[in-house]
Coordinates of C-alpha atoms in Angstrom, one line a residue:
G3 CA 20.2 13.4 -15.7
Q4 CA 21.6 10.6 -17.9
R5 CA 23.2 9.0 -14.9
N6 CA 20.1 8.6 -12.9
L7 CA 18.2 7.5 -15.9
G8 CA 20.7 4.7 -16.6
M9 CA 20.7 3.6 -13.0
A10 CA 16.9 3.5 -13.0
M11 CA 16.6 1.3 -16.1
L12 CA 19.3 -0.9 -14.9
V13 CA 17.7 -1.6 -11.6
L14 CA 14.3 -2.1 -13.2
L15 CA 15.7 -4.5 -15.7
F16 CA 17.5 -6.6 -13.0
L17 CA 15.0 -6.5 -10.3
F18 CA 11.9 -7.4 -12.3
A19 CA 13.8 -10.2 -14.1
S20 CA 14.7 -11.7 -10.8
V21 CA 11.1 -11.5 -9.5
A22 CA 9.8 -13.4 -12.5
G23 CA 12.8 -16.0 -12.7
A24 CA 12.9 -15.6 -16.4
F25 CA 16.0 -13.5 -17.3
D26 CA 18.2 -13.2 -20.5
C27 CA 21.8 -12.6 -19.2
N28 CA 23.1 -11.7 -22.8
K29 CA 20.6 -8.9 -23.2
A30 CA 21.1 -7.7 -19.6
F31 CA 24.9 -7.6 -19.9
D32 CA 24.6 -6.1 -23.4
F33 CA 22.4 -3.3 -21.8
L34 CA 25.2 -2.8 -19.0
E35 CA 27.8 -2.3 -21.7
K36 CA 25.8 0.2 -23.7
S37 CA 24.7 2.2 -20.5
G38 CA 28.2 2.3 -19.3
W39 CA 27.3 0.6 -15.9
K40 CA 29.2 -2.7 -16.3
D41 CA 32.4 -1.4 -14.6
K42 CA 30.4 0.4 -11.6
I43 CA 28.4 -2.9 -11.0
S44 CA 31.2 -5.3 -11.5
T45 CA 33.4 -3.3 -9.0
Q46 CA 30.7 -3.3 -6.4
L47 CA 30.1 -7.1 -6.7
A48 CA 33.9 -7.6 -6.7
G49 CA 34.0 -8.8 -10.2
N50 CA 31.1 -11.4 -9.9
M51 CA 28.7 -10.6 -12.9
S52 CA 26.8 -13.7 -12.6
C53 CA 23.1 -13.4 -13.2
D54 CA 22.3 -14.6 -9.6
A55 CA 24.8 -12.1 -8.0
V56 CA 23.5 -9.1 -9.9
L57 CA 19.9 -10.0 -9.4
Q58 CA 20.3 -10.7 -5.7
H59 CA 22.2 -7.5 -5.4
Y60 CA 19.1 -5.5 -6.5
L61 CA 16.7 -7.3 -4.5
D62 CA 19.0 -6.8 -1.4
T63 CA 19.1 -3.0 -2.0
A64 CA 15.4 -2.2 -2.8
R65 CA 13.7 -0.5 0.1
V66 CA 10.2 0.6 1.0
R67 CA 9.6 3.9 2.7
I68 CA 6.3 4.6 4.5
V69 CA 5.3 7.8 6.0
H70 CA 2.4 7.5 8.4
E71 CA -0.2 10.1 9.4
D72 CA 1.7 11.1 12.5
G73 CA 4.9 11.8 10.5
E74 CA 6.7 8.6 11.5
V75 CA 8.9 7.1 8.8
E76 CA 8.9 3.4 8.5
H77 CA 11.5 1.5 6.4
L78 CA 10.9 -2.1 5.1
R79 CA 12.9 -4.5 3.1
L80 CA 11.1 -6.5 0.4
K81 CA 10.4 -10.1 1.4
P82 CA 9.1 -13.2 -0.5
V83 CA 5.3 -13.2 -0.7
S84 CA 5.4 -16.3 1.4
E85 CA 6.2 -14.3 4.3
R86 CA 3.1 -12.1 4.0
H87 CA 1.9 -10.8 7.4
H88 CA -1.3 -12.5 8.6
K89 CA -3.3 -10.0 10.8
E90 CA -4.5 -11.4 14.1
Q91 CA -8.4 -11.3 14.2
H92 CA -9.5 -7.9 15.6
N93 CA -6.1 -6.6 16.3
G94 CA -6.6 -7.5 20.1
V95 CA -8.5 -4.1 20.4
G96 CA -12.0 -5.5 21.0
A97 CA -14.0 -8.6 20.8
P98 CA -16.6 -9.1 18.3
I99 CA -20.2 -9.1 19.4
P100 CA -22.2 -11.3 17.1
A101 CA -24.8 -9.9 14.9
S102 CA -24.4 -6.4 16.4
I103 CA -22.3 -4.8 13.4
W104 CA -22.4 -5.3 9.7
E105 CA -20.5 -3.8 6.8
I106 CA -22.2 -1.7 4.0
G107 CA -20.7 0.0 0.9
K108 CA -17.8 -2.0 -0.8
I109 CA -15.3 -4.6 0.4
I110 CA -12.7 -4.1 -2.4
W111 CA -12.1 -1.3 -4.9
E112 CA -9.5 -0.2 -7.4
I113 CA -8.1 3.3 -6.7
I114 CA -5.4 3.4 -9.3
K115 CA -5.3 1.3 -12.5
D116 CA -2.2 1.4 -14.5
N117 CA -0.9 4.7 -13.0
R118 CA -4.3 6.5 -13.5
P119 CA -7.0 7.2 -10.9
S120 CA -10.0 4.8 -11.3
S121 CA -12.1 5.4 -8.3
N122 CA -15.1 7.6 -7.5
I123 CA -15.3 8.5 -3.8
S124 CA -19.0 8.8 -4.0
D125 CA -19.3 5.3 -5.0
D126 CA -16.2 3.6 -3.4
W127 CA -16.3 3.5 0.4
A128 CA -17.2 1.2 3.3
G129 CA -19.1 1.6 6.6
A130 CA -19.8 -0.4 9.8
V131 CA -23.4 0.2 11.0
P132 CA -26.0 -1.6 13.1
N133 CA -26.9 -5.0 11.7
G134 CA -29.8 -4.8 9.1
I135 CA -29.2 -1.2 8.3
K136 CA -28.6 -0.7 4.6
D137 CA -28.9 3.2 4.4
W138 CA -26.5 5.1 6.6
R139 CA -28.6 8.2 6.3
K140 CA -31.1 6.6 9.0
L141 CA -28.3 7.4 11.5
Y142 CA -27.6 10.8 12.8
G143 CA -24.9 12.9 14.5
W144 CA -22.3 12.2 12.0
Q145 CA -18.9 14.0 12.1
N146 CA -16.4 14.4 9.4
Y147 CA -12.9 12.8 9.6
R148 CA -10.1 13.7 7.3
S149 CA -6.4 12.4 7.9
R150 CA -3.1 13.9 7.1
K151 CA -1.2 12.6 4.3
F152 CA 0.2 8.8 4.1
E153 CA 3.0 7.8 1.7
L154 CA 4.1 4.6 0.2
K155 CA 7.3 4.5 -1.8
L156 CA 9.3 1.8 -3.5
Q157 CA 12.8 2.9 -3.8
Y158 CA 15.9 1.4 -5.4
F159 CA 19.6 2.3 -4.6
G160 CA 22.7 2.3 -6.7
H161 CA 26.4 1.7 -5.9
D162 CA 26.8 5.0 -4.3
S163 CA 23.6 4.7 -2.1
E164 CA 21.9 7.3 -4.2
G165 CA 18.2 6.2 -4.3
Y166 CA 15.3 7.0 -6.4
D167 CA 11.4 6.4 -6.3
A168 CA 10.4 3.6 -8.7
A169 CA 6.8 3.9 -7.6
A170 CA 5.0 5.9 -5.1
Y171 CA 1.4 6.7 -3.8
D172 CA 0.3 9.5 -1.6
W173 CA -3.3 9.6 -0.1
I174 CA -5.5 10.5 2.8
Y175 CA -8.3 8.8 4.6
Q176 CA -11.7 10.3 5.1
M177 CA -14.9 9.1 6.7
K178 CA -18.0 10.1 8.6
Y179 CA -18.1 8.8 12.2
A180 CA -20.0 9.1 15.5
G181 CA -23.3 8.2 13.8
K182 CA -26.0 7.2 16.2
Y183 CA -28.9 4.9 15.8
K184 CA -32.0 5.2 18.1
G185 CA -30.0 7.2 20.5
A186 CA -27.0 4.9 21.0
G187 CA -23.8 3.9 19.4
A188 CA -20.9 5.3 17.3
Y189 CA -20.8 4.1 13.7
I190 CA -18.7 4.9 10.6
T191 CA -19.5 5.3 6.9
E192 CA -18.1 6.6 3.8
L193 CA -14.6 5.4 4.8
T194 CA -12.3 5.7 1.8
A195 CA -8.8 6.6 0.5
V196 CA -8.5 9.8 -1.6
T197 CA -5.6 10.0 -3.9
E198 CA -3.2 12.9 -3.7
K199 CA -0.3 11.7 -6.1
V200 CA 0.7 8.7 -7.8
T201 CA 4.2 8.2 -9.3
A202 CA 5.4 5.5 -11.7
H203 CA 8.9 5.6 -13.3
L204 CA 10.3 3.9 -16.4
G205 CA 8.1 1.0 -17.2
E206 CA 6.5 0.7 -13.9
H207 CA 2.7 0.1 -14.0
V208 CA 1.2 1.1 -10.6
F209 CA -2.1 -0.4 -9.2
V210 CA -3.6 0.6 -6.0
K211 CA -6.6 -1.0 -4.2
A212 CA -8.5 -0.5 -0.9
H213 CA -9.8 -3.5 1.1
A214 CA -12.2 -2.9 3.9
D215 CA -13.3 -5.8 6.1
N216 CA -13.8 -7.1 9.7
P217 CA -16.7 -5.2 10.9
V218 CA -16.4 -5.3 14.7
N219 CA -18.1 -3.8 17.7
Y220 CA -15.4 -2.2 19.8
G221 CA -17.9 -1.1 22.3
T222 CA -20.5 -2.9 24.3
P223 CA -24.0 -4.5 23.3
T224 CA -25.6 -1.2 24.9
H225 CA -23.1 1.2 23.5
P226 CA -21.8 -0.2 20.3
V227 CA -18.7 1.3 18.5
G228 CA -18.6 0.2 15.1
G229 CA -15.1 -0.4 13.5
L230 CA -13.5 -1.5 10.2
D231 CA -10.0 -2.5 9.0
M232 CA -8.9 -0.9 5.8
T233 CA -5.9 -1.8 3.9
V234 CA -4.3 0.3 1.1
S235 CA -2.1 -1.8 -1.1
L236 CA 0.2 -0.6 -3.9
Q237 CA 1.3 -3.1 -6.5
A238 CA 4.2 -2.0 -8.9
N239 CA 4.4 -4.3 -12.1
G240 CA 7.5 -4.0 -14.1
P241 CA 8.5 -5.7 -17.4
F242 CA 9.3 -9.0 -15.6
G243 CA 7.6 -9.1 -12.2
S244 CA 5.8 -7.4 -9.3
N245 CA 6.3 -5.8 -5.9
Q246 CA 3.5 -5.1 -3.5
I247 CA 3.3 -2.8 -0.4
A248 CA 0.4 -2.8 1.9
C249 CA -0.7 -1.0 5.1
T250 CA -3.6 -1.7 7.3
Y251 CA -5.3 0.7 9.8
T252 CA -8.3 0.2 12.0
F253 CA -11.1 3.0 12.1
M254 CA -13.7 3.2 14.8
G255 CA -16.9 5.0 15.3
N256 CA -15.6 7.1 18.3
G257 CA -12.8 8.6 16.0
T258 CA -10.0 6.4 16.9
V259 CA -7.6 5.4 14.2
Q260 CA -5.1 2.7 15.1
R261 CA -2.2 1.4 12.9
D262 CA -1.9 -2.3 12.4
A263 CA 0.9 -3.3 10.2
C264 CA 2.6 -2.8 6.9
D265 CA 4.3 -5.4 4.6
A266 CA 6.3 -5.3 1.5
H267 CA 6.7 -8.4 -0.9
Y268 CA 8.1 -9.5 -4.1
F269 CA 6.5 -12.2 -6.1
L270 CA 8.6 -15.2 -7.3

């Protein structure tokens, strides 16, 4: 009700002001007075109502909730973008075999633009096929893969640990795999992310992108297994700044799907 609405507006105001570093204390505290949250916040912060204390409080209480395909729930805290995770080449799963696999389709595409779907799964996809092949229909033996649901959520918590979802994105992966070429190999094509639900609350502007790269042969020269890494990233832009959540998975032509890593950052 009104209580949750006030909390949501307050958190957004402070969190995104802190991200950008440009913050009007007078307007913020005037908002606190009018919304009735000043006493609750000051009590929680032991009377310290300085800008730095309040802003840091909301950065510290922000949470990211990720639900993976197997149902495992992962929680992350927002970190500065300078601490972004750098993926190890090929994830330690397989070694690249030069000139054996290349990527077709797209490398990067937009799935959600300002809270609205903007992709077309007929056009927005990626594949890992034999080097020199531009049309995946020259391969045969394809099988269809469709994952269970994945979830990304940016959550804020108030003084009573009652949280709410500021931004969220639910999706599934789908692809064709096990494609053969001249009687050998296992390749992938039409790998994409399909939107199930996008949520944006109180001034949040959600953008979601897919990034497919790192075409690798996870098999051998005579029995190649094509693979790609795909990253789905959610960026939530508020009035004063941005937060980003990104998760990467590796997809292989033999049907193997392997989790790499997830990161959550705020932009200073």
